CSV table of C-alpha atoms and ligand atoms in Angstrom, one decimal:
chain,number,residue,atom,x,y,z
A,222,UNK,CA,0.0,0.0,0.0
A,223,UNK,CA,3.0,2.3,0.5
A,224,UNK,CA,3.8,3.5,-2.9
A,225,UNK,CA,6.6,6.0,-2.3
A,226,UNK,CA,8.4,8.0,0.4
A,227,UNK,CA,10.5,11.2,0.3
A,228,UNK,CA,11.7,14.1,2.4
A,229,UNK,CA,13.0,17.6,2.4
A,230,UNK,CA,15.3,19.5,4.7
A,231,UNK,CA,16.4,23.2,4.8
A,232,UNK,CA,19.8,24.1,3.6
A,233,UNK,CA,20.9,25.9,6.8
A,234,UNK,CA,22.5,23.7,9.4
A,235,UNK,CA,23.0,24.7,13.0
A,236,UNK,CA,25.6,22.7,15.0
A,237,UNK,CA,26.0,22.2,18.7
A,238,UNK,CA,29.1,24.4,18.5
A,239,UNK,CA,26.9,27.2,16.9
A,240,UNK,CA,24.4,26.9,19.6
A,241,UNK,CA,27.0,27.2,22.3
A,242,UNK,CA,27.5,30.8,21.0
A,243,UNK,CA,23.8,31.6,21.5
A,244,UNK,CA,23.0,29.9,24.9
A,245,UNK,CA,25.2,28.5,27.7
A,246,UNK,CA,25.7,24.9,26.5
A,247,UNK,CA,28.3,22.7,24.9
A,248,UNK,CA,28.6,20.1,22.2
A,249,UNK,CA,29.5,17.5,24.9
A,250,UNK,CA,26.4,18.2,27.0
A,251,UNK,CA,24.0,18.1,24.1
A,252,UNK,CA,25.6,15.0,22.6
A,253,UNK,CA,25.6,13.0,25.8
A,254,UNK,CA,22.1,13.9,26.9
A,255,UNK,CA,20.4,13.8,23.5
A,256,UNK,CA,22.6,12.2,20.8
A,257,UNK,CA,22.1,15.3,18.6
A,258,UNK,CA,25.0,17.1,16.8
A,259,UNK,CA,23.2,19.1,14.1
A,260,UNK,CA,19.8,20.3,13.1
A,261,UNK,CA,18.5,22.1,10.0
A,262,UNK,CA,16.5,25.4,10.3
A,263,UNK,CA,14.3,27.2,7.7
A,264,UNK,CA,15.0,30.7,6.6
A,265,UNK,CA,12.4,33.5,6.5
A,266,UNK,CA,11.5,32.8,2.9
A,267,UNK,CA,11.1,29.0,2.7
A,268,UNK,CA,8.7,28.1,5.6
A,269,UNK,CA,6.6,25.0,6.3
A,270,UNK,CA,4.6,25.0,3.1
A,271,UNK,CA,7.7,25.3,1.0
A,272,UNK,CA,9.4,22.3,2.7
A,273,UNK,CA,6.2,20.2,2.7
A,274,UNK,CA,5.7,20.9,-1.1
A,275,UNK,CA,9.3,19.9,-1.8
A,276,UNK,CA,8.9,16.6,0.1
A,277,UNK,CA,5.5,15.9,-1.6
A,278,UNK,CA,6.8,16.7,-5.1
A,279,UNK,CA,9.9,14.5,-4.7
A,280,UNK,CA,7.7,11.6,-3.5
A,281,UNK,CA,5.3,12.0,-6.5
A,282,UNK,CA,8.2,12.2,-8.9
A,283,UNK,CA,9.8,9.1,-7.6
A,284,UNK,CA,6.8,6.9,-8.7
A,285,UNK,CA,5.7,9.3,-11.5
A,286,UNK,CA,2.3,9.8,-9.8
A,287,UNK,CA,0.2,12.4,-11.4
A,288,UNK,CA,-0.9,15.0,-8.7
A,289,UNK,CA,-4.4,15.0,-10.2
A,290,UNK,CA,-4.9,11.4,-9.1
A,291,UNK,CA,-4.5,12.2,-5.4
A,292,UNK,CA,-7.8,11.9,-3.6
A,293,UNK,CA,-6.8,13.2,-0.2
A,294,UNK,CA,-3.9,15.2,1.3
A,295,UNK,CA,-3.3,15.0,5.1
A,296,UNK,CA,-0.8,17.4,6.5
A,297,UNK,CA,0.5,16.4,10.0
A,298,UNK,CA,1.9,19.6,11.5
A,299,UNK,CA,1.7,21.7,14.6
A,300,UNK,CA,3.5,24.6,13.0
A,301,UNK,CA,1.5,25.5,9.9
A,302,UNK,CA,2.2,28.8,8.2
A,303,UNK,CA,-1.5,29.4,8.6
A,304,UNK,CA,-3.4,28.7,11.8
A,305,UNK,CA,-6.5,27.7,9.7
A,306,UNK,CA,-4.3,24.9,8.2
A,307,UNK,CA,-1.7,24.7,5.5
A,308,UNK,CA,-3.0,21.6,3.6
A,309,UNK,CA,-5.1,23.6,1.2
A,310,UNK,CA,-2.2,25.8,0.1
A,311,UNK,CA,-0.1,22.7,-0.4
A,312,UNK,CA,-2.9,21.1,-2.5
A,313,UNK,CA,-2.9,24.2,-4.8
A,314,UNK,CA,0.9,24.4,-5.0
A,315,UNK,CA,1.6,20.8,-5.9
A,316,UNK,CA,-1.3,20.9,-8.4
A,317,UNK,CA,-3.4,18.2,-6.7
A,318,UNK,CA,-6.6,19.9,-7.9
A,319,UNK,CA,-8.9,16.9,-7.2
A,320,UNK,CA,-7.7,16.2,-3.7
A,321,UNK,CA,-9.5,17.0,-0.5
A,322,UNK,CA,-7.0,18.4,2.0
A,323,UNK,CA,-6.9,19.0,5.8
A,324,UNK,CA,-4.4,19.3,8.6
A,325,UNK,CA,-4.0,17.1,11.7
A,326,UNK,CA,-2.5,18.7,14.7
A,327,UNK,CA,-0.9,16.1,17.0
A,328,UNK,CA,2.7,17.3,17.5
A,329,UNK,CA,5.2,14.4,17.3
A,330,UNK,CA,2.5,11.8,17.0
A,331,UNK,CA,1.0,13.6,14.1
A,332,UNK,CA,2.5,11.5,11.3
A,333,UNK,CA,1.5,8.1,12.8
A,334,UNK,CA,-2.0,9.3,13.5
A,335,UNK,CA,-2.3,10.7,10.0
A,336,UNK,CA,-1.1,7.4,8.5
A,337,UNK,CA,-3.8,5.5,10.5
A,338,UNK,CA,-6.4,8.1,9.4
A,339,UNK,CA,-5.4,7.7,5.7
A,340,UNK,CA,-5.6,3.9,6.0
A,341,UNK,CA,-9.2,4.2,7.2
A,342,UNK,CA,-10.2,6.2,4.2
A,343,UNK,CA,-8.5,3.6,1.9
A,344,UNK,CA,-9.9,0.5,3.7
A,345,UNK,CA,-13.4,1.8,3.7
A,346,UNK,CA,-13.3,2.4,0.0
A,347,UNK,CA,-13.7,6.2,0.0
A,348,UNK,CA,-10.3,7.0,-1.5
A,349,UNK,CA,-7.7,5.2,-3.6
A,350,UNK,CA,-4.6,7.5,-3.3
A,351,UNK,CA,-3.7,9.5,-0.2
A,352,UNK,CA,-0.7,11.8,0.3
A,353,UNK,CA,0.4,12.0,3.9
A,354,UNK,CA,2.9,14.7,4.8
A,355,UNK,CA,4.6,15.2,8.2
A,356,UNK,CA,6.2,18.6,8.5
A,357,UNK,CA,7.3,20.9,11.3
A,358,UNK,CA,9.4,24.0,11.7
A,359,UNK,CA,9.8,24.2,15.5
A,360,UNK,CA,12.8,26.4,15.1
A,361,UNK,CA,10.3,29.2,14.6
A,362,UNK,CA,8.5,28.4,17.9
A,363,UNK,CA,11.3,27.7,20.4
A,364,UNK,CA,12.6,30.3,22.8
A,365,UNK,CA,16.2,30.7,21.6
A,366,UNK,CA,17.3,31.7,25.1
A,367,UNK,CA,15.9,28.5,26.8
A,368,UNK,CA,18.8,26.1,26.5
A,369,UNK,CA,16.7,23.2,27.7
A,370,UNK,CA,14.5,23.3,24.6
A,371,UNK,CA,16.2,25.2,21.8
A,372,UNK,CA,18.9,22.6,21.4
A,373,UNK,CA,16.5,19.8,20.7
A,374,UNK,CA,14.5,20.7,17.6
A,375,UNK,CA,15.0,21.0,13.9
A,376,UNK,CA,12.9,21.6,10.8
A,377,UNK,CA,12.0,19.1,8.1
A,378,UNK,CA,9.3,17.5,6.0
A,379,UNK,CA,8.6,14.0,4.9
A,380,UNK,CA,5.9,12.6,2.6
A,381,UNK,CA,4.4,9.2,1.7
A,382,UNK,CA,1.8,8.2,-0.8
A,383,UNK,CA,-0.6,5.3,0.1
A,384,UNK,CA,-2.4,3.5,-2.7
A,385,UNK,CA,-5.2,0.9,-2.5
A,386,UNK,CA,-3.9,-2.6,-3.1
A,387,UNK,CA,-5.2,-6.1,-2.3
A,388,UNK,CA,-3.0,-6.4,0.8
A,389,UNK,CA,-3.3,-4.2,3.9
A,390,UNK,CA,0.1,-3.0,5.1
A,391,UNK,CA,-1.1,-2.2,8.5
A,392,UNK,CA,-1.1,-5.2,10.9
A,393,UNK,CA,-2.3,-3.4,14.0
A,394,UNK,CA,-2.3,0.2,15.4
A,395,UNK,CA,-3.3,2.3,18.5
A,396,UNK,CA,-3.7,5.9,19.4
A,397,UNK,CA,-3.6,6.8,23.1
A,398,UNK,CA,-3.7,10.1,25.0
A,399,UNK,CA,-3.2,11.2,28.6
A,400,UNK,CA,-4.5,14.8,28.7
A,401,UNK,CA,-3.7,15.0,32.4
A,402,UNK,CA,0.0,15.3,31.3
A,403,UNK,CA,-0.7,18.0,28.7
A,404,UNK,CA,1.0,20.6,30.8
A,405,UNK,CA,4.4,18.9,30.5
A,406,UNK,CA,4.9,20.0,26.9
A,407,UNK,CA,3.0,22.9,25.4
A,408,UNK,CA,3.1,25.8,22.9
A,409,UNK,CA,0.4,28.0,24.5
A,410,UNK,CA,-1.4,31.1,23.3
A,411,UNK,CA,-2.0,33.9,25.8
A,412,UNK,CA,-4.4,36.8,25.9
A,413,UNK,CA,-3.5,40.3,24.7
A,414,UNK,CA,-5.9,43.1,25.6
A,415,UNK,CA,-7.3,44.9,22.6
A,416,UNK,CA,-10.0,47.0,24.3
A,417,UNK,CA,-10.6,46.6,28.0
A,418,UNK,CA,-13.8,48.7,28.0
A,419,UNK,CA,-15.5,46.3,25.6
A,420,UNK,CA,-13.7,43.1,26.9
A,421,UNK,CA,-12.0,42.4,23.6
A,422,UNK,CA,-8.9,40.2,23.6
A,423,UNK,CA,-6.7,38.7,21.0
A,424,UNK,CA,-4.6,35.5,21.5
A,425,UNK,CA,-0.9,35.4,20.6
A,426,UNK,CA,1.3,32.3,20.6
A,427,UNK,CA,4.3,31.9,22.9
A,428,UNK,CA,7.2,29.4,22.8
A,429,UNK,CA,7.6,25.7,23.4
A,430,UNK,CA,7.7,25.0,27.2
A,431,UNK,CA,8.7,21.6,28.4
A,432,UNK,CA,9.3,19.6,31.5
A,433,UNK,CA,12.1,17.4,30.0
A,434,UNK,CA,12.3,14.9,32.8
A,435,UNK,CA,8.5,14.2,32.8
A,436,UNK,CA,8.5,13.9,29.0
A,437,UNK,CA,11.4,11.4,29.2
A,438,UNK,CA,9.6,9.3,31.8
A,439,UNK,CA,6.3,9.3,29.9
A,440,UNK,CA,7.9,8.1,26.7
A,441,UNK,CA,9.9,5.4,28.3
A,442,UNK,CA,7.0,4.0,30.3
A,443,UNK,CA,4.1,4.4,27.8
A,444,UNK,CA,5.7,3.3,24.5
A,445,UNK,CA,6.9,-0.2,25.4
A,446,UNK,CA,3.5,-1.0,26.8
A,447,UNK,CA,1.6,0.3,23.7
A,448,UNK,CA,4.0,-1.5,21.3
A,449,UNK,CA,3.7,-4.8,23.2
A,450,UNK,CA,-0.1,-4.5,23.0
A,451,UNK,CA,0.1,-3.9,19.2
A,452,UNK,CA,2.4,-6.9,18.7
A,453,UNK,CA,-0.1,-9.1,20.5
A,454,UNK,CA,-3.0,-7.7,18.3
A,455,UNK,CA,-0.9,-8.3,15.2
A,456,UNK,CA,-0.1,-11.8,16.5
A,457,UNK,CA,3.7,-11.4,16.0
A,458,UNK,CA,6.7,-11.4,18.3
A,459,UNK,CA,9.3,-8.8,18.8
A,460,UNK,CA,11.8,-11.2,17.2
A,461,UNK,CA,9.7,-11.0,13.9
A,462,UNK,CA,10.3,-7.3,13.7
A,463,UNK,CA,13.0,-6.0,11.3
A,464,UNK,CA,12.9,-2.3,12.3
A,465,UNK,CA,11.9,-0.2,15.2
A,466,UNK,CA,11.1,3.3,13.9
A,467,UNK,CA,10.4,5.6,16.8
A,468,UNK,CA,9.9,9.3,16.7
A,469,UNK,CA,13.4,10.7,16.7
A,470,UNK,CA,13.3,12.7,20.0
A,471,UNK,CA,16.4,11.7,21.9
A,472,UNK,CA,19.0,8.9,21.6
A,473,UNK,CA,18.5,8.0,25.3
A,474,UNK,CA,14.8,7.5,24.8
A,475,UNK,CA,15.3,5.3,21.7
A,476,UNK,CA,17.8,3.1,23.6
A,477,UNK,CA,15.7,2.9,26.8
A,478,UNK,CA,12.5,1.8,24.8
A,479,UNK,CA,14.6,-0.6,22.7
A,480,UNK,CA,16.0,-2.2,25.9
A,481,UNK,CA,12.6,-2.6,27.5
A,482,UNK,CA,11.3,-4.3,24.3
A,483,UNK,CA,14.4,-6.5,24.1
A,484,UNK,CA,15.1,-5.6,20.5
A,485,UNK,CA,18.6,-5.6,19.1
A,486,UNK,CA,20.1,-2.0,18.8
A,487,UNK,CA,21.0,-2.8,15.2
A,488,UNK,CA,17.2,-2.8,14.4
A,489,UNK,CA,16.6,0.7,15.9
A,490,UNK,CA,16.4,3.3,13.2
A,491,UNK,CA,18.3,6.4,14.2
A,492,UNK,CA,19.2,9.6,12.3
A,493,UNK,CA,18.6,12.2,14.9
A,494,UNK,CA,22.3,13.0,15.2
A,495,UNK,CA,22.0,15.1,12.0
A,496,UNK,CA,18.5,16.5,12.3
A,497,UNK,CA,17.4,16.7,16.0
A,498,UNK,CA,13.8,16.3,16.8
A,499,UNK,CA,11.8,17.3,13.7
A,500,UNK,CA,8.4,16.5,15.3
A,501,UNK,CA,5.9,15.3,12.8
A,502,UNK,CA,8.6,15.0,10.1
A,503,UNK,CA,11.0,12.8,12.0
A,504,UNK,CA,9.4,9.4,11.1
A,505,UNK,CA,9.0,9.9,7.3
A,506,UNK,CA,12.5,11.6,7.2
A,507,UNK,CA,14.1,8.5,8.8
A,508,UNK,CA,11.9,6.2,6.7
A,509,UNK,CA,13.1,7.9,3.5
A,510,UNK,CA,16.7,7.6,4.5
A,511,UNK,CA,16.6,3.9,5.4
A,512,UNK,CA,14.5,3.0,2.3
A,513,UNK,CA,16.8,5.0,0.0
A,514,UNK,CA,19.9,3.3,1.5
A,515,UNK,CA,18.2,-0.1,0.8
A,516,UNK,CA,18.2,-1.0,4.5
A,517,UNK,CA,14.4,-1.3,4.7
A,518,UNK,CA,13.4,-3.9,2.2
A,519,UNK,CA,10.0,-4.9,0.7
A,520,UNK,CA,8.2,-7.2,3.1
A,521,UNK,CA,10.1,-6.0,6.2
A,522,UNK,CA,8.1,-5.8,9.4
A,523,UNK,CA,8.3,-2.4,11.1
A,524,UNK,CA,7.1,-0.9,14.3
A,525,UNK,CA,6.5,2.8,13.8
A,526,UNK,CA,5.7,4.9,16.8
A,527,UNK,CA,5.2,8.6,17.5
A,528,UNK,CA,4.9,10.2,20.9
A,529,UNK,CA,4.9,13.7,22.3
A,530,UNK,CA,2.7,16.7,23.3
A,531,UNK,CA,-0.8,16.0,24.3
A,532,UNK,CA,0.5,13.7,25.8
A,533,UNK,CA,-0.4,11.5,22.8
A,534,UNK,CA,1.3,8.3,21.5
A,535,UNK,CA,0.5,6.2,18.5
A,536,UNK,CA,1.9,2.9,17.3
A,537,UNK,CA,1.6,1.1,14.0
A,538,UNK,CA,2.9,-2.5,13.3
A,539,UNK,CA,3.2,-2.7,9.5
A,540,UNK,CA,4.7,-4.5,6.6
A,541,UNK,CA,6.8,-2.4,4.2
B,201,COA,N1,23.3,22.7,28.2
B,201,COA,C1,23.9,22.6,29.4
B,201,COA,N2,23.2,22.4,30.5
B,201,COA,C2,21.9,22.3,30.4
B,201,COA,C3,21.2,22.4,29.2
B,201,COA,C4,22.0,22.6,28.0
B,201,COA,N3,21.4,22.7,26.8
B,201,COA,N4,19.9,22.2,29.4
B,201,COA,C5,19.7,22.0,30.7
B,201,COA,N5,20.9,22.1,31.3
B,201,COA,C6,21.2,21.9,32.8
B,201,COA,C7,20.0,22.3,33.6
B,201,COA,O1,20.0,23.7,33.9
B,201,COA,C8,20.4,21.5,34.9
B,201,COA,O2,21.4,22.2,35.6
B,201,COA,P1,21.3,22.3,37.2
B,201,COA,O3,21.5,20.8,37.6
B,201,COA,O4,22.4,23.2,37.6
B,201,COA,O5,19.9,22.8,37.6
B,201,COA,C9,21.1,20.3,34.3
B,201,COA,O6,21.5,20.6,33.0
B,201,COA,C10,20.2,19.1,34.3
B,201,COA,O7,19.0,19.4,33.7
B,201,COA,P2,17.8,18.4,33.5
B,201,COA,O8,16.7,19.1,32.8
B,201,COA,O9,17.5,17.7,34.7
B,201,COA,O10,18.6,17.5,32.4
B,201,COA,P3,18.1,16.1,31.9
B,201,COA,O11,19.2,15.1,32.3
B,201,COA,O12,16.7,15.7,32.2
B,201,COA,O13,18.2,16.3,30.4
B,201,COA,C11,16.7,16.7,28.5
B,201,COA,C12,17.4,17.3,29.7
B,201,COA,C13,15.8,17.7,27.9
B,201,COA,C14,17.8,16.3,27.5
B,201,COA,C15,16.0,15.4,28.9
B,201,COA,O14,15.1,15.7,30.0
B,201,COA,C16,15.1,14.8,27.8
B,201,COA,O15,15.6,14.3,26.8
B,201,COA,N6,13.8,14.8,27.9
B,201,COA,C17,12.9,14.5,26.8
B,201,COA,C18,12.7,15.7,25.9
B,201,COA,C19,12.1,15.3,24.6
B,201,COA,O16,12.5,14.4,24.0
B,201,COA,N7,11.1,16.1,24.2
B,201,COA,C20,10.4,16.0,23.0
B,201,COA,C21,9.4,14.8,23.1
B,201,COA,S1,8.5,14.7,21.6
């Protein structure tokens, strides 16, 4: 059912060394605590829509898919250029004139949730071809004087095309949320008084705020449990899995989840050293890299899992 995958990254790269000139940090601290060395950041001109269109166009070109044959576009993003959603603008810019288009906001779980949503539309016979894009530009929404968060994130986009085939690629899936933990990772809007006499207020968005320790504990406790449940539903063992593709948040989180699952470290997909946490883009970005290098092969069994703000986490067990 997966027909193609591609990705796009901004040209500008920002190293740990560069960051140590902006905030009090060091390459050594960032590397040991997170595994990140570099991240890419968008410039003023080429924002989220630009990156998303680049990833989508590359994916369509790879399989020579005519944009007019796309039935639906789902954009997973929490940093659209337009608060009303950016999927419509992308539909126009890539020339997918027949496609319905909407955004899904679910932070770092957004891509996995969008993939599950797209599969529902295909399985119930409504659509044949769905373009799913995961894209985020969190560099525009971090506080560049907060060393605990600005070191973590980078910008990117990734895109896949799903097409109806006889065989369903999705073996099992889950989406779970614990709203009680929402406060641990937020990008809040706040009130701004416009006219006190008439009680008129606007909202304006602030920056990413995070309790890193709580987010870490949440990921390492919730993910292994949800993955194990999904393996049971799919009636397969962890030993049958070829690749563990987790949202690329932090090397220590990937290792801890892998250890809890008892999966070999050689099966854990990992490219966050070069890109940092790219939120909804991280899974398709890594997928593209491993497929392009020929490491992920047709028929491979993959656990794909996103987790993050909400708190929300989502797991898919699938065949490539
Ligand atoms: N450089 C140097 N020191 C830093 C720093 C930085 N970039 N960021 C924080 N510190 C300092 C803190 O100020 C603190 O100093 P103190 O002990 O003098 O108060 C010390 O390092 C430890 O801070 P702490 O926040 O407890 O570190 P940590 O070991 O929890 O590591 C994270 C911080 C963010 C790397 C870690 O909590 C983490 O990975 N959390 C998950 C984050 C994540 O993945 N979020 C996205 C999920 S989608």
